[in-house]
Amino acid sequence: MPKKPGAYYRPDDLDEALKYLSQPDTAPLAGGTELLAQEDGVSLAAIVDLQDLGLNQIGFDDNRLRVGAMVTLDEFDRFLATELGTAAATALLQKAIYLAGPNTYRNAATVGGVCASRLVDSELLAALLVFETVLVYRAPAVSMISLDEYLQGDEQTKGLITEIVIPWADGQGASARVARTPKDYAIVSVTSWQPASGSPRLAATGLGPRPFRLAVAEAELQMGQDEKAVAAASGAAGDANLHPGDFRGSASYRAEMAGVLTRRVLSEL
């Protein structure tokens, strides 16, 4: 747990929050899960509490699901169940939310916080990637950046995520994983979404420092999903592994599992 910060701010205006966040050694406070996970002895000059900024709304706008950055994972899950319970995308997102952590975590962690933290093994980020999610930023000007681009960047974009925008359309989804236990964080996972009018999109965790789209594997499926294309996509997924390996799985194991899981999710579409 980090040391007590030198100052605590709780603004009710975004511009004021951004002014505080521009100061050195100052961190935002959303659900608190990221701050509490920091190593002992970490010292911050200040924290900026975001809960009064009105970023906890969820709604639809022109076939896009707009999720405020301060919406908790539990609130997101309940909205999906209540408002969008029959949609194929709902099942894929709810599964990813459930696998994000125990209910104590899901009640505190926010959707914006998960994105901002760029969590290494987040299956929720993988699900958001295959939906081609876009992040709305204030820095202080309003801008938009795809989640894919945001996760690929070497450095986090300066500013504050205010909204997560998910294009909403018909399709089919599937996800598969390998883990030490059913509820443990995945060693490797692959998530797929096939829009009603397009080819499958694929994203993986456990193959690099952050979740990412399996672009080469996706390209192999552009012309169809026959056995030859699926085999090529599975091979490309394995080739995409950048993880050097660790005590949970060697590099070769991760590459092999990426191929196996890619084939598995494609068979479910």
mmCIF file of C-alpha atoms in Angstrom, residues 89 92 126-134 148 165-175 190-204 212-222 225 233 261-262 265-266 269:
data_model
loop_
_atom_site.group_PDB
_atom_site.id
_atom_site.type_symbol
_atom_site.label_atom_id
_atom_site.label_comp_id
_atom_site.label_asym_id
_atom_site.label_seq_id
_atom_site.Cartn_x
_atom_site.Cartn_y
_atom_site.Cartn_z
ATOM 1 C CA ALA A 89 -22.460 -8.963 -27.091
ATOM 2 C CA LEU A 92 -19.337 -11.917 -24.029
ATOM 3 C CA ALA A 126 -9.650 -8.139 -24.864
ATOM 4 C CA ALA A 127 -13.453 -8.109 -25.194
ATOM 5 C CA LEU A 128 -13.505 -4.333 -25.586
ATOM 6 C CA LEU A 129 -10.798 -4.637 -28.258
ATOM 7 C CA VAL A 130 -12.845 -6.951 -30.471
ATOM 8 C CA PHE A 131 -15.755 -4.515 -30.254
ATOM 9 C CA GLU A 132 -13.393 -1.799 -31.557
ATOM 10 C CA THR A 133 -13.987 0.357 -28.508
ATOM 11 C CA VAL A 134 -13.034 4.037 -28.536
ATOM 12 C CA ASP A 148 -6.288 -0.641 -29.665
ATOM 13 C CA VAL A 165 -17.701 4.117 -26.416
ATOM 14 C CA ILE A 166 -18.617 0.620 -27.633
ATOM 15 C CA PRO A 167 -20.120 0.215 -31.123
ATOM 16 C CA TRP A 168 -23.196 -1.981 -30.678
ATOM 17 C CA ALA A 169 -24.361 -4.339 -33.415
ATOM 18 C CA ASP A 170 -25.531 -7.893 -33.996
ATOM 19 C CA GLY A 171 -22.964 -10.671 -34.179
ATOM 20 C CA GLN A 172 -21.542 -13.724 -32.464
ATOM 21 C CA GLY A 173 -18.879 -13.923 -29.792
ATOM 22 C CA ALA A 174 -16.773 -16.500 -27.997
ATOM 23 C CA SER A 175 -13.861 -16.608 -25.613
ATOM 24 C CA VAL A 190 -8.397 -15.493 -26.864
ATOM 25 C CA THR A 191 -11.612 -13.547 -27.434
ATOM 26 C CA SER A 192 -13.465 -13.381 -30.731
ATOM 27 C CA TRP A 193 -16.342 -11.334 -32.104
ATOM 28 C CA GLN A 194 -17.809 -11.734 -35.572
ATOM 29 C CA PRO A 195 -20.128 -8.901 -36.632
ATOM 30 C CA ALA A 196 -23.179 -9.960 -38.607
ATOM 31 C CA SER A 197 -21.683 -8.317 -41.693
ATOM 32 C CA GLY A 198 -17.969 -8.951 -41.268
ATOM 33 C CA SER A 199 -15.141 -11.374 -40.571
ATOM 34 C CA PRO A 200 -14.016 -12.429 -37.087
ATOM 35 C CA ARG A 201 -11.992 -10.134 -34.859
ATOM 36 C CA LEU A 202 -9.565 -11.675 -32.388
ATOM 37 C CA ALA A 203 -7.784 -10.393 -29.288
ATOM 38 C CA ALA A 204 -5.487 -12.149 -26.850
ATOM 39 C CA PHE A 212 -3.772 -6.880 -28.257
ATOM 40 C CA ARG A 213 -5.587 -7.661 -31.491
ATOM 41 C CA LEU A 214 -4.364 -10.681 -33.462
ATOM 42 C CA ALA A 215 -4.243 -8.730 -36.704
ATOM 43 C CA VAL A 216 -2.395 -11.303 -38.832
ATOM 44 C CA ALA A 217 -4.725 -14.073 -37.670
ATOM 45 C CA GLU A 218 -7.710 -11.875 -38.511
ATOM 46 C CA ALA A 219 -6.351 -11.282 -41.997
ATOM 47 C CA GLU A 220 -6.266 -15.015 -42.626
ATOM 48 C CA LEU A 221 -10.032 -15.113 -42.085
ATOM 49 C CA GLN A 222 -10.975 -12.268 -44.407
ATOM 50 C CA GLN A 225 -13.434 -19.699 -42.309
ATOM 51 C CA ALA A 233 -5.215 -18.106 -38.318
ATOM 52 C CA LEU A 261 -7.649 -21.276 -28.241
ATOM 53 C CA THR A 262 -7.979 -19.446 -31.535
ATOM 54 C CA VAL A 265 -13.245 -19.764 -30.371
ATOM 55 C CA LEU A 266 -13.588 -19.857 -34.155
ATOM 56 C CA LEU A 269 -18.868 -18.738 -34.013
#
